[in-house]
XYZ file of C-alpha atoms in Angstrom:
649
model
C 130.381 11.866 -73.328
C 127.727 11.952 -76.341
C 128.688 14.014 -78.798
C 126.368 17.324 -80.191
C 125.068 17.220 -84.032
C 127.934 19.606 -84.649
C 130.777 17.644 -83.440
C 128.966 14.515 -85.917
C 129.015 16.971 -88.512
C 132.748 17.714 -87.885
C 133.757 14.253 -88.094
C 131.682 13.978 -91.291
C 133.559 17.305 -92.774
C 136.668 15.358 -91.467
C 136.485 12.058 -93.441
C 135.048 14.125 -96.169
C 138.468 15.847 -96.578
C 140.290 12.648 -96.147
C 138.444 11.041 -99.113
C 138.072 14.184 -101.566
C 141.697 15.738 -101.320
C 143.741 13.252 -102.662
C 140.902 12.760 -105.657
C 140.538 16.404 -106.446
C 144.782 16.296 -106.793
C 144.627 13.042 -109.148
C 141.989 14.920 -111.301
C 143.958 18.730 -111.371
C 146.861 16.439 -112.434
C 145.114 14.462 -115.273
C 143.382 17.522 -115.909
C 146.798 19.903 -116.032
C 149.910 17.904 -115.920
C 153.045 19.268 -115.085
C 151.158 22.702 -113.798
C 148.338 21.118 -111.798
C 149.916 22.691 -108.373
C 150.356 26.153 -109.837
C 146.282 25.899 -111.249
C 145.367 25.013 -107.638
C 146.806 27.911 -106.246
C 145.304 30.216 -108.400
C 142.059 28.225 -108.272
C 141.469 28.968 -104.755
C 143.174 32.735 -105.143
C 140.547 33.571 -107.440
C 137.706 31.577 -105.843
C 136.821 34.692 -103.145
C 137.532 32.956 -100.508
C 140.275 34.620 -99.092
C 142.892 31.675 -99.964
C 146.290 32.676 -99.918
C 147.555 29.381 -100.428
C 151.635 27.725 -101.701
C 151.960 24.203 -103.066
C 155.662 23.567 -103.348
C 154.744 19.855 -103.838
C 151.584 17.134 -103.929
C 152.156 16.341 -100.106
C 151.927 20.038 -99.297
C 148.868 19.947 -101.102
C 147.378 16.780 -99.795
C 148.084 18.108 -95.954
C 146.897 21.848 -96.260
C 143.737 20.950 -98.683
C 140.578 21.056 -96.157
C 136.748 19.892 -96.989
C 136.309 23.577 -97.936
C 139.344 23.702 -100.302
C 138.129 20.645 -101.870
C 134.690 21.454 -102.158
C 135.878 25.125 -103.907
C 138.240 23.365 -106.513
C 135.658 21.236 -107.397
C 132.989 23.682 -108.251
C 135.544 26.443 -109.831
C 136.540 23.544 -111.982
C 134.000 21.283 -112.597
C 133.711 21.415 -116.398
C 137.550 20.766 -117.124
C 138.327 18.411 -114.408
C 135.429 16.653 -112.831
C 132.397 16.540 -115.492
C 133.761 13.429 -117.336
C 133.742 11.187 -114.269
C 130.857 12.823 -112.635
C 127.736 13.779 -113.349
C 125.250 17.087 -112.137
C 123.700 15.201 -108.980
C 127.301 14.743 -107.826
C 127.727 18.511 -108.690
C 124.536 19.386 -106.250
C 126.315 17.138 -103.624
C 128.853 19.267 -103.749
C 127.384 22.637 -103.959
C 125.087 21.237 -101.018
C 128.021 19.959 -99.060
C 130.013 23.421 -99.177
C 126.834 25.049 -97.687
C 126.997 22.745 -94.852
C 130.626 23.489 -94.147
C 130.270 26.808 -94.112
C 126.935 27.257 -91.869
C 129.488 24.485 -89.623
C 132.738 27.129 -90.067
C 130.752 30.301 -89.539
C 128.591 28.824 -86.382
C 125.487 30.084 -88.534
C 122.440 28.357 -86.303
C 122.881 24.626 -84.890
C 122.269 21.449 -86.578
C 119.029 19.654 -85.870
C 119.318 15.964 -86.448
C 117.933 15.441 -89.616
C 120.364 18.981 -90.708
C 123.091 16.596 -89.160
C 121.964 13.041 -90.826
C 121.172 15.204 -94.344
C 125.064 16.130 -94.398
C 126.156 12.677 -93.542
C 124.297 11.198 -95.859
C 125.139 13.305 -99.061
C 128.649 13.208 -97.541
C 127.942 9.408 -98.128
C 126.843 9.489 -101.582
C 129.676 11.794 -102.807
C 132.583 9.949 -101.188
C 130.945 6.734 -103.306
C 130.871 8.425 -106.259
C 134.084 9.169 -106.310
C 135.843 5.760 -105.083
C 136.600 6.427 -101.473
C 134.430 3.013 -99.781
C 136.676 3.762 -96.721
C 135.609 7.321 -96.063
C 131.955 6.979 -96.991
C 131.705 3.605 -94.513
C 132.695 6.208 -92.059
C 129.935 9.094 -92.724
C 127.713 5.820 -93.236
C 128.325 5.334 -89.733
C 127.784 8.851 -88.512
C 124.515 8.577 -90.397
C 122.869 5.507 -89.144
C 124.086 6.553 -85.570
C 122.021 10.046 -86.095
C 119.128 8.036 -87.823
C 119.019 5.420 -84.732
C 119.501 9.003 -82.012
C 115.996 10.200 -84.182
C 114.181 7.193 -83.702
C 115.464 6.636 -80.159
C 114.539 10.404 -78.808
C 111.123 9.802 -80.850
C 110.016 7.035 -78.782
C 110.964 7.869 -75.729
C 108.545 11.173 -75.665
C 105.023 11.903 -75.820
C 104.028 12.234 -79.059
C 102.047 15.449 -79.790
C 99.171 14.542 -82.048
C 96.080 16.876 -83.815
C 92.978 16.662 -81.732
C 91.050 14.911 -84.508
C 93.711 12.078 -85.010
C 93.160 11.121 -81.203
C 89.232 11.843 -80.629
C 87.899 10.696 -84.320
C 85.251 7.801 -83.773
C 85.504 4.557 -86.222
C 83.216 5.778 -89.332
C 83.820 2.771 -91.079
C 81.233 -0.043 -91.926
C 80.443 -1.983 -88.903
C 82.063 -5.541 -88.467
C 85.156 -4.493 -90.672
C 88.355 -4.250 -88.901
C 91.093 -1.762 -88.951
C 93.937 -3.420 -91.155
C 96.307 -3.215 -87.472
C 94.017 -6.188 -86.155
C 94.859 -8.052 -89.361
C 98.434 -7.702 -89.931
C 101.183 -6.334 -88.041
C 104.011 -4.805 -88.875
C 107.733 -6.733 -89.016
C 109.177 -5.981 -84.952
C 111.410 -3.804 -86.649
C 109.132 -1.410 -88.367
C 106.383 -1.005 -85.156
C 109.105 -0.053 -83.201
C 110.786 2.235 -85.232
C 114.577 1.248 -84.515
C 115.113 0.316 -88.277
C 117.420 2.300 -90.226
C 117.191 3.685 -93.605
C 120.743 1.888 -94.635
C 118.643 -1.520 -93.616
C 116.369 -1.348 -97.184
C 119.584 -1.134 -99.159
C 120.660 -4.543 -100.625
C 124.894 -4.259 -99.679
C 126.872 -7.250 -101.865
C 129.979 -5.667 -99.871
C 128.552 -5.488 -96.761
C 127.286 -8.718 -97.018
C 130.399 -10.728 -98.469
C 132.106 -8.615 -95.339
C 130.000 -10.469 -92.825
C 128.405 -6.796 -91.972
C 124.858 -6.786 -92.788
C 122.025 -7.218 -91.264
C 120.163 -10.120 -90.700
C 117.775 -9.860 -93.443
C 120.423 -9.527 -95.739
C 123.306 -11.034 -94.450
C 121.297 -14.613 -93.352
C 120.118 -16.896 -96.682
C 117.428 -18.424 -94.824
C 116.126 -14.870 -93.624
C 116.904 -13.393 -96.905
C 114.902 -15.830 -98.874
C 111.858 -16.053 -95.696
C 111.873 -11.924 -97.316
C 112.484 -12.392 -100.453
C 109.434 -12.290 -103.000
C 110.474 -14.476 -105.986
C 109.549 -12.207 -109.048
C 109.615 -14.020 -112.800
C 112.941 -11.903 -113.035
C 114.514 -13.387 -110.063
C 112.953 -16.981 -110.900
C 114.631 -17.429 -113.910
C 117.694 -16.084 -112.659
C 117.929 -18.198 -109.860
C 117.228 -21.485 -112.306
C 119.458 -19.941 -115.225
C 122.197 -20.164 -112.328
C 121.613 -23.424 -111.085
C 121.597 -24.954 -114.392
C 125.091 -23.210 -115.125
C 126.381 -24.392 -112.157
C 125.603 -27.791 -112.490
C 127.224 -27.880 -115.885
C 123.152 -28.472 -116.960
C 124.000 -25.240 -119.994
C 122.422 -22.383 -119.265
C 122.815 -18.431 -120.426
C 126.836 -17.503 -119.036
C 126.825 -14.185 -119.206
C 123.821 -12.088 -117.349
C 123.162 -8.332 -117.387
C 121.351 -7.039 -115.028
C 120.075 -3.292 -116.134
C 117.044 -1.289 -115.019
C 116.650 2.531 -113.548
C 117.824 3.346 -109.918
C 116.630 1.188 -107.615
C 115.185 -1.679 -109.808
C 116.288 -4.712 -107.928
C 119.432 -5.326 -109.433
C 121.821 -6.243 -106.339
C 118.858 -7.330 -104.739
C 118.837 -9.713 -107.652
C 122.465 -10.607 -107.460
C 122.277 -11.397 -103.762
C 119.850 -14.022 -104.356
C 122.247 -15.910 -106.466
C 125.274 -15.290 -104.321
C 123.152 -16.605 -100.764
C 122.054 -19.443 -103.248
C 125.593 -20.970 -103.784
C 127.170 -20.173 -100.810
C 125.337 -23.720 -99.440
C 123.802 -21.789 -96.709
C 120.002 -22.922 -97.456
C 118.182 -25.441 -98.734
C 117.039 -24.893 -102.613
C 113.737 -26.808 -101.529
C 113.059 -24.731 -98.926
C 113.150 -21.431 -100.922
C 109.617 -21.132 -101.150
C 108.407 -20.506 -104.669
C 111.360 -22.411 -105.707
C 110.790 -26.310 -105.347
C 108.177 -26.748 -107.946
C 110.360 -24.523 -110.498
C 113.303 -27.297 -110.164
C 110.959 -29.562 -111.889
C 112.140 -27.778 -114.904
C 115.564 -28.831 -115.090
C 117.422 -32.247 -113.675
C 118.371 -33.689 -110.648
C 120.230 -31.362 -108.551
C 121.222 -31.542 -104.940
C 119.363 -29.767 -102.443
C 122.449 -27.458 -101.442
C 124.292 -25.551 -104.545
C 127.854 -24.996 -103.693
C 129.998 -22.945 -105.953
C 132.650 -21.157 -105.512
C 132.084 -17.116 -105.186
C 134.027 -13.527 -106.408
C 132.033 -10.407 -105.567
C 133.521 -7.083 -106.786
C 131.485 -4.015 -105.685
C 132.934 -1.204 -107.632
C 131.872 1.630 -105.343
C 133.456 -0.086 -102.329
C 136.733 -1.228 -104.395
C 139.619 1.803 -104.118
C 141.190 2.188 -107.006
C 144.424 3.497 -105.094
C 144.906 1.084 -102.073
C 145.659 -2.106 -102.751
C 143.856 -5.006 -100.767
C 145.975 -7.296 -97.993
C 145.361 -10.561 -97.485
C 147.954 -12.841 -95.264
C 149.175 -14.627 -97.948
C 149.410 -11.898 -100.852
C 148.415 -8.672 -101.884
C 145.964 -7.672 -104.874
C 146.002 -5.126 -106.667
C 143.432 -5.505 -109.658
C 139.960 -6.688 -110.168
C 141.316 -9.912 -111.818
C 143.825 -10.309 -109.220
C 140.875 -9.709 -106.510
C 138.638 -12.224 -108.616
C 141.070 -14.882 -108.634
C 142.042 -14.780 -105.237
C 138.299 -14.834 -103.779
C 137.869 -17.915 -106.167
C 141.029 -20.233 -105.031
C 143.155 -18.275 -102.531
C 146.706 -17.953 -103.752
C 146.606 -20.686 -105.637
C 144.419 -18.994 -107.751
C 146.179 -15.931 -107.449
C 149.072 -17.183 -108.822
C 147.502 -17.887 -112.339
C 147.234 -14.332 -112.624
C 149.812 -12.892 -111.016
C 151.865 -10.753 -112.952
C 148.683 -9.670 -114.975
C 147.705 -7.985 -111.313
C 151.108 -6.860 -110.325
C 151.545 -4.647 -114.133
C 147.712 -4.017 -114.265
C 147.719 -5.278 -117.689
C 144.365 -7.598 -118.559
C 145.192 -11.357 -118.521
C 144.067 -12.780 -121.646
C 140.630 -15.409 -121.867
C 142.748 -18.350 -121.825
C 144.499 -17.808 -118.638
C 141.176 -16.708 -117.323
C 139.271 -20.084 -118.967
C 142.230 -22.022 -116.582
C 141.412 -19.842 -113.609
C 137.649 -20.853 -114.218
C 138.272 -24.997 -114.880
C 140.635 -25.246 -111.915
C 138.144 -23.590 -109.930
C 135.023 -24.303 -110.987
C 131.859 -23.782 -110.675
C 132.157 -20.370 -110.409
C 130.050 -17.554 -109.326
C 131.126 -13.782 -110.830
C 129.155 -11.261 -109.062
C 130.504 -7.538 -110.509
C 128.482 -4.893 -109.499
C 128.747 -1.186 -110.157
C 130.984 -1.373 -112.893
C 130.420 1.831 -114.389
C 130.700 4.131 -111.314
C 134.365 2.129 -110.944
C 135.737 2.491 -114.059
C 134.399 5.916 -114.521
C 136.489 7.234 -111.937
C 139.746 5.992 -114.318
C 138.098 8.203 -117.382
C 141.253 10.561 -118.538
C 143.896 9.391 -116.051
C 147.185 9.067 -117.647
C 149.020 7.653 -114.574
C 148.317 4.210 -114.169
C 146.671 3.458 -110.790
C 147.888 0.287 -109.019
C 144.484 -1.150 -110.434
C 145.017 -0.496 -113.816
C 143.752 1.982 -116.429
C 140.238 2.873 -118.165
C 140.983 0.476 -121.141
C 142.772 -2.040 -119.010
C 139.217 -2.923 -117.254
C 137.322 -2.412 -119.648
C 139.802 -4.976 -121.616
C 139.525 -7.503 -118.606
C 135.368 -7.309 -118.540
C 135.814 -8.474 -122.546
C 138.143 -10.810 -121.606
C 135.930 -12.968 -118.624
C 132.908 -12.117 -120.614
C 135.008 -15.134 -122.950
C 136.344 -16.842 -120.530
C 132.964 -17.615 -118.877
C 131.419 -18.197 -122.304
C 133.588 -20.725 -123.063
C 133.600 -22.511 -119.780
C 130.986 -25.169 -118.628
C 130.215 -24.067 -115.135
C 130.850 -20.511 -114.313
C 128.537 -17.791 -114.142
C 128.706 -13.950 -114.775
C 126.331 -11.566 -113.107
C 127.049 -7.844 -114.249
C 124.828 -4.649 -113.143
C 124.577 -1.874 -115.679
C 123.192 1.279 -115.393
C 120.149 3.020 -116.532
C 119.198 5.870 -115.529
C 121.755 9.108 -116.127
C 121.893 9.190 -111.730
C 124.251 6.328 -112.087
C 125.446 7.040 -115.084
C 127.519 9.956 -114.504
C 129.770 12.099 -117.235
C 131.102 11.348 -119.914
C 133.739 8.739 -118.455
C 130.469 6.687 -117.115
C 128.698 7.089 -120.628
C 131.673 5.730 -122.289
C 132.025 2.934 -120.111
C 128.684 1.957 -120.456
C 128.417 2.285 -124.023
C 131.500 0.104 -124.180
C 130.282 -2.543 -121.907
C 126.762 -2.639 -123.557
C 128.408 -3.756 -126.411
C 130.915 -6.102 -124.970
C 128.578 -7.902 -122.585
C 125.790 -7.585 -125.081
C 127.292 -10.264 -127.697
C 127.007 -13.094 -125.105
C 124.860 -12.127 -122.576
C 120.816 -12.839 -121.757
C 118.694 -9.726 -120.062
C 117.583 -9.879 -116.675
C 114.009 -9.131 -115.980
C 113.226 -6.180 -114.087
C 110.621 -5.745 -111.059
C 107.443 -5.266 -112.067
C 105.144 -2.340 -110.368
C 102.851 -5.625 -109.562
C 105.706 -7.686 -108.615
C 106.740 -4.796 -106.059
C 103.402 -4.988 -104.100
C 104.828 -8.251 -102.656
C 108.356 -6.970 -102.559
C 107.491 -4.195 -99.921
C 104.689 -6.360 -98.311
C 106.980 -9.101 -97.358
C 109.610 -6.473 -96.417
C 107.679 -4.588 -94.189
C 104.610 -6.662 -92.619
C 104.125 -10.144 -90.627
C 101.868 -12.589 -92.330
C 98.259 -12.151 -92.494
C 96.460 -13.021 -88.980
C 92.950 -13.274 -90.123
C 91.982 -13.900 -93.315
C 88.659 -13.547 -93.224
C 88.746 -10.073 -91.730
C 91.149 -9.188 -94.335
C 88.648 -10.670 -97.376
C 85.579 -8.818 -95.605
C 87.302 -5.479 -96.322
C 88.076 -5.994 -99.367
C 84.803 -7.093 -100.467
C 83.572 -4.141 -98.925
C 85.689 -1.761 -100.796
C 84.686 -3.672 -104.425
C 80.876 -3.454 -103.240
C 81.175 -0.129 -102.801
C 82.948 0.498 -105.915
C 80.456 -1.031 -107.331
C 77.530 0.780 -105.961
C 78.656 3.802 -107.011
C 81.192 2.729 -110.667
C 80.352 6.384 -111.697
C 82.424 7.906 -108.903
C 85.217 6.002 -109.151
C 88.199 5.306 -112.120
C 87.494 2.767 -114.730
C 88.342 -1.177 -113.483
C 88.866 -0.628 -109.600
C 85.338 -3.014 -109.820
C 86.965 -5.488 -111.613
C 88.342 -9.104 -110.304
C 91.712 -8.231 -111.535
C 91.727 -4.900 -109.030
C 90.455 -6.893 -106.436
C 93.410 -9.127 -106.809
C 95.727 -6.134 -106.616
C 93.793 -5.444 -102.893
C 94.951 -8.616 -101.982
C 98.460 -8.837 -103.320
C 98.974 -5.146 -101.683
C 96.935 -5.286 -98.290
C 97.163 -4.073 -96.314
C 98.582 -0.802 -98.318
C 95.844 0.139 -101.049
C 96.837 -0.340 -104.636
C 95.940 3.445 -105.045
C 99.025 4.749 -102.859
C 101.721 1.790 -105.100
C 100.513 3.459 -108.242
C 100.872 7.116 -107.335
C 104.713 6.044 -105.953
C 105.435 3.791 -109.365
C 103.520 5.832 -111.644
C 104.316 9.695 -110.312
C 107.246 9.243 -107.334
C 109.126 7.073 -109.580
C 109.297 9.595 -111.752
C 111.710 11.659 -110.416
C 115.011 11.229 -111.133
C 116.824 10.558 -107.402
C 113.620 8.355 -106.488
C 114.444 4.566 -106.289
C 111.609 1.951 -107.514
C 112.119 -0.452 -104.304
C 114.356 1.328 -101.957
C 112.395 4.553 -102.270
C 109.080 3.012 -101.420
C 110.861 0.730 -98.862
C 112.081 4.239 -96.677
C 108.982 5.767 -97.491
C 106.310 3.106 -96.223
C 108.644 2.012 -93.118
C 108.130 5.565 -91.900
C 104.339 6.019 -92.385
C 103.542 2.472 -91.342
C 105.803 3.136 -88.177
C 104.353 6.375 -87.474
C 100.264 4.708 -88.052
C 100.567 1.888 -86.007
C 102.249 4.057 -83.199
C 98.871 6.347 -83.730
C 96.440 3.105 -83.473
C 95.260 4.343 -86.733
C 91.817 2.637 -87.416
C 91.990 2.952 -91.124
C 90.776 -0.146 -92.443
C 93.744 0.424 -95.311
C 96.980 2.600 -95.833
C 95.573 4.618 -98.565
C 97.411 8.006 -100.132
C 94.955 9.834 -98.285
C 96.399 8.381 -94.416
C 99.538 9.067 -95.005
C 101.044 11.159 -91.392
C 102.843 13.938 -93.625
C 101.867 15.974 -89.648
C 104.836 13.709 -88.683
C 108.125 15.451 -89.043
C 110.155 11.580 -90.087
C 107.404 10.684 -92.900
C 107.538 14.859 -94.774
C 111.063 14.591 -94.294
C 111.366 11.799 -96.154
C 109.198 12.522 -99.500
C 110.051 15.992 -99.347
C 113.768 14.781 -99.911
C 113.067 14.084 -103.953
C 111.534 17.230 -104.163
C 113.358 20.506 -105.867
C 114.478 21.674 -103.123
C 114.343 25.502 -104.462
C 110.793 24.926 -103.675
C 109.812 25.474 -100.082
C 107.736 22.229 -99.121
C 108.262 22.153 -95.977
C 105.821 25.073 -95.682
C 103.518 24.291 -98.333
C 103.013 21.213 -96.151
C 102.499 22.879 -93.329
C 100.274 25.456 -94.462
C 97.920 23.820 -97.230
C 98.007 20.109 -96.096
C 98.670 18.331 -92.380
C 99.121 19.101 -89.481
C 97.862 21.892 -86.343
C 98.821 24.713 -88.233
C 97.188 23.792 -91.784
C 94.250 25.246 -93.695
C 92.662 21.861 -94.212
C 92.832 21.211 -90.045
C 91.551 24.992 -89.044
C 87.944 23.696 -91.570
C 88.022 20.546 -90.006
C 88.099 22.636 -86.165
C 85.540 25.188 -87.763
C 82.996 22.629 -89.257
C 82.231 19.610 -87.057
C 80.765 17.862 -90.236
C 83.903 17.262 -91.391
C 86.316 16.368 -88.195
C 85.322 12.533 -87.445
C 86.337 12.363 -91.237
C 89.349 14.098 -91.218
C 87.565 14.755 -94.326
C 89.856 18.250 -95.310
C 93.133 16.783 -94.529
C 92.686 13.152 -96.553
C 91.440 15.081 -99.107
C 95.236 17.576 -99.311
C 96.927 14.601 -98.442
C 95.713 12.730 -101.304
C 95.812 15.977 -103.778
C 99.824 15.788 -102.489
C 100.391 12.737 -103.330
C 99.224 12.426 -106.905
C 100.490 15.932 -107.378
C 103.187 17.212 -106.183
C 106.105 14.955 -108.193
C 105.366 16.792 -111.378
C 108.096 15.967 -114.134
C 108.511 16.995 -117.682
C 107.892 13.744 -119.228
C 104.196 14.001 -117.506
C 101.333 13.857 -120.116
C 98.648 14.794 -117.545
C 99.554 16.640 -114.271
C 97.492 16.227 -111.149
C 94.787 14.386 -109.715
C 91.282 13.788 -111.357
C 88.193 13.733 -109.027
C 87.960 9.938 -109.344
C 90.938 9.243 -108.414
C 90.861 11.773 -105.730
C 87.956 9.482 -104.682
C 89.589 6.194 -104.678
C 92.981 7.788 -102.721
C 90.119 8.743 -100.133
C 87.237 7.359 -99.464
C 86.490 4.163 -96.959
């Protein structure tokens, strides 16, 4: 029997109280010691919510402590127990979460699907945050499962659509073609049955055999896979260290949220797991030129810790032995027990083997790949915890991340990959600020930078991701040429350099998305704190090019001003890194797209303007360069040039 959106949003309250009680304990008892039962019970006594509550012991605590009781001693507590691990989005999490459990509790209205997928996926994000992998792979679940429902129900009715979207003639030069009869979109995207999860790069789900294709496959990884200059020289630094040719030992990978970091450090795992050819990575045979003779499969051995999907309290089982530690985890993913047992007791008392016994590991089992990932949001977690944990303490991994950094440094063939943070999202409070500041400077000493995405580097990122290769050339050449003639014809109209060969190579390195729409999301989106640089655009553009080709949009390019925000999946999904004490949904509704809107009652009233859509491209494009207005902005809004490039064909 299928299950309603509020039984899915039990089951999400469910494993959200499995993962939060026993951390909100751990932190009252770091936080309070000896009287951390006592300050629970008068935590939720005072809270006004009508707890009358006894703690004789933890286990009482653990069993009576539901998502609600969590949720309240979190937020009645926040600044003493939970603000130097975590950080204010965590706190909206879960202000937003206790919401949700009540409207569930209280039977306050039902739960739509995306009311349902919203909870499951902050659900998600929290139980991440906090170390639980188990109980957030759970909501995961629930999520994709109400994401694939959306998209399934979608498909399977008539779509609705505004008069003038279905009766609007082509008023587009003759002989150019609508950029559908170019290139189509990956099988994936035109159908819709994608999920959002599916953009997100997963080193755990991957090294777990549980990804998709894209990501889980080398050779359809790399067929995907743009090769920035970042990733380039990444992927050569890492050959050359792991054929003992020298190489940098130590790489940091840092940028803001959603840079192409694991993205990064999948490359380089698929590319010495012997899985695909290094000549047939395209964009990668001619760059081997630069170093010596290598064979044509790189086989090293791998260790991949993902510190938002390693649990700091449950130790991991294995046949043969049990780990406890990221060094004991590290050692056995590199040799099996035999490894293991070079570290052994350093995993057993969570005390930090020492370089040399970490330089043997490496030379006995060599080359080496070192993937850690998410360092900061791990170690955070252990910020103030005077117990020791079975996987050690704050300084004892921080202690162990100095220690490899010398161990690989010293070695001829291993390799370190580590991900820092950025941006204060991933950051957290002041347990993730002092881990970072303390692994800046350790990994700093040894270590070369990684090179971030470029905005330029991302056209080609997201066009790989989400479209087929180009079916006709020529057609797709003719429009462009069209769109610099005309640029040309009238330069006054029109922003400084779109006439220019260099914007003309931007058409084609974007196409068939206009370059127009990639700046607004890299230049204003990106902007926003919670938006990420590839993922964001990734969800984003998946959506509206789903939703256009579905509508046999005759657009001869995606520009800002064809964007569907009249379709209920592609609003949802920008309107999500918008404040949401702002009501957008409406503004939307009433000053922008769709049957309801201003700009659609002139286009009814005047029939100049219909076959144009002329009042709707125009709000949509006003939206777009508008509406993610940030402090740091110098100049807010949208000039009347660039109003005409995000609309005019």
């Amino acid at each position: 029997m299928t299950k309603s959106n509020r039984e899915r949003v039990g089951d999400v309250l469910d494993a959200l109280q499995a993962g939060l009680a026993p951390y909100v304990v751990r932190q009252y008892k770091a936080r309070y010691r000896d009287k951390y039962l006592q300050e629970m019970e008068l935590t939720l006594y005072s809270s006004g919510g009508g707890y009358s509550v006894s703690f004789p012991d933890e286990a009482t605590a653990l069993a009576n402590l539901d998502a609600q009781a969590c949720l309240t001693l979190m937020q009645q507590r926040w600044k003493e127990a939970f603000g130097e691990q975590l950080g204010q989005t965590e706190r909206n999490y879960a202000s937003e979460l206790k919401e949700v459990r009540n409207k569930w509790a209280h039977q306050k209205g039902s739960f739509v699907n995306a009311d349902a997928y919203r909870a499951a996926d902050t659900a998600t994000r929290l139980l991440q945050a906090i170390g639980s992998p188990s109980h957030a792979e759970t909501t995961q679940k629930i999520a994709d499962a109400l994401l694939r429902l959306r998209y399934e129900s979608e498909a399977n009715q008539s779509t609705k659509r505004p008069p003038s979207l279905e009766d609007a003639p082509t008023t587009t030069t003759l002989g150019l073609q609508a950029w559908r009869f170019v290139v189509e979109p990956h099988p994936d995207v035109a159908r819709g049955n994608y999920i959002n999860a599916e953009f997100a790069a997963d080193l755990a789900q991957v090294v777990n055999g549980k990804a998709s294709i894209e990501y889980g496959d080398p050779n359809e990884f790399f067929r995907r896979t743009y090769l920035t200059t970042g990733l380039q020289d990444l992927l050569l630094n890492g050959i050359k260290r792991l054929t003992a040719q020298g190489g940098d030992p130590v790489v940091q990978l840092q940028t803001s949220f959603g840079g192409g970091k694991t993205h990064s450090m999948l490359a380089m795992y698929h590319l010495c797991g012997g899985g695909v050819g290094l000549r047939d990575i395209h964009g990668l045979e001619e760059l081997l030129s630069r170093i010596g003779d290598v064979e044509d499969h790189l086989h090293a051995r791998r260790a991949v810790i993902v510190g938002t999907a390693f649990d700091a309290n449950k130790p991991r089982q294995y046949p043969d032995c049990t780990t406890h530690t990221l060094w004991g985890e590290i050692a056995y993913q590199l040799g099996g027990i035999e490894a293991y047992r070079l570290v052994e007791q350093a995993d057993l008392t969570a005390v930090s083997p020492g370089a040399d016994t970490l330089l043997n590991l490496l030379e006995q089992f060599g080359p080496a790949l070192i993937i850690i990932d998410e360092l900061v949001a791990f170690a955070r977690n252990l910020y103030g915890i005077p117990d020791r944990l079975p996987v050690g303490t704050f300084d004892s991994v921080l202690t162990f991340v100095q220690a490899i950094t010398e161990a690989v440094r010293r070695s001829s063939d291993a390799l370190l990959l580590v991900s820092i943070p950025k941006s204060e999202i991933e950051v957290g409070g002041l347990g993730g600020q002092e881990a970072l500041r303390i692994l800046s400077n350790t990994i700093g000493r040894v270590e070369s930078i990684w090179k971030p995405v470029t905005s330029e580097e991302s056209f080609e990122i997201v066009r790989r991701r989400l479209f087929d290769k180009v079916k006709d050339a020529g057609a797709r050449d003719a429009t462009i040429n069209a769109f610099q003639e005309m640029y040309r014809k009238n330069d006054g109209d029109y922003p400084r350099g779109v006439k220019e060969a260099n914007y003309r190579q931007r058409m084609l390195s974007a196409y068939p998305i206009h370059p127009e729409l990639f700046d607004r999301l890299y230049k204003d989106w990106s902007t926003l704190e919670n938006f990420q640089r590839t993922r964001g655009v990734l969800r984003l553009m998946a959506n509206v090019i789903h939703e256009l080709w579905k509508s046999s949009d005759s657009s001869l390019m995606i520009m800002p001003s064809t964007i569907p925000l009249w379709k209920d999946f592609v609003r949802d999904e920008i309107l999500r890194y918008l404040p949401a004490a702002q009501n957008w949904t409406a503004i939307v509704e009433t000053d922008i797209d769709g049957e309801k809107s201003k700009p659609f009652e002139l286009e009814r009233d005047f029939t100049t303007l219909k076959p144009y859509e002329a009042s709707r491209r125009v709000a949509r494009a006003i939206f777009m360069g508008s509406a993610p207005s940030v402090a740091m902005q110098g100049t807010r809004g949208l000039d009347e040039k660039h109003l005409h490039l995000a609309t005019v064909q």
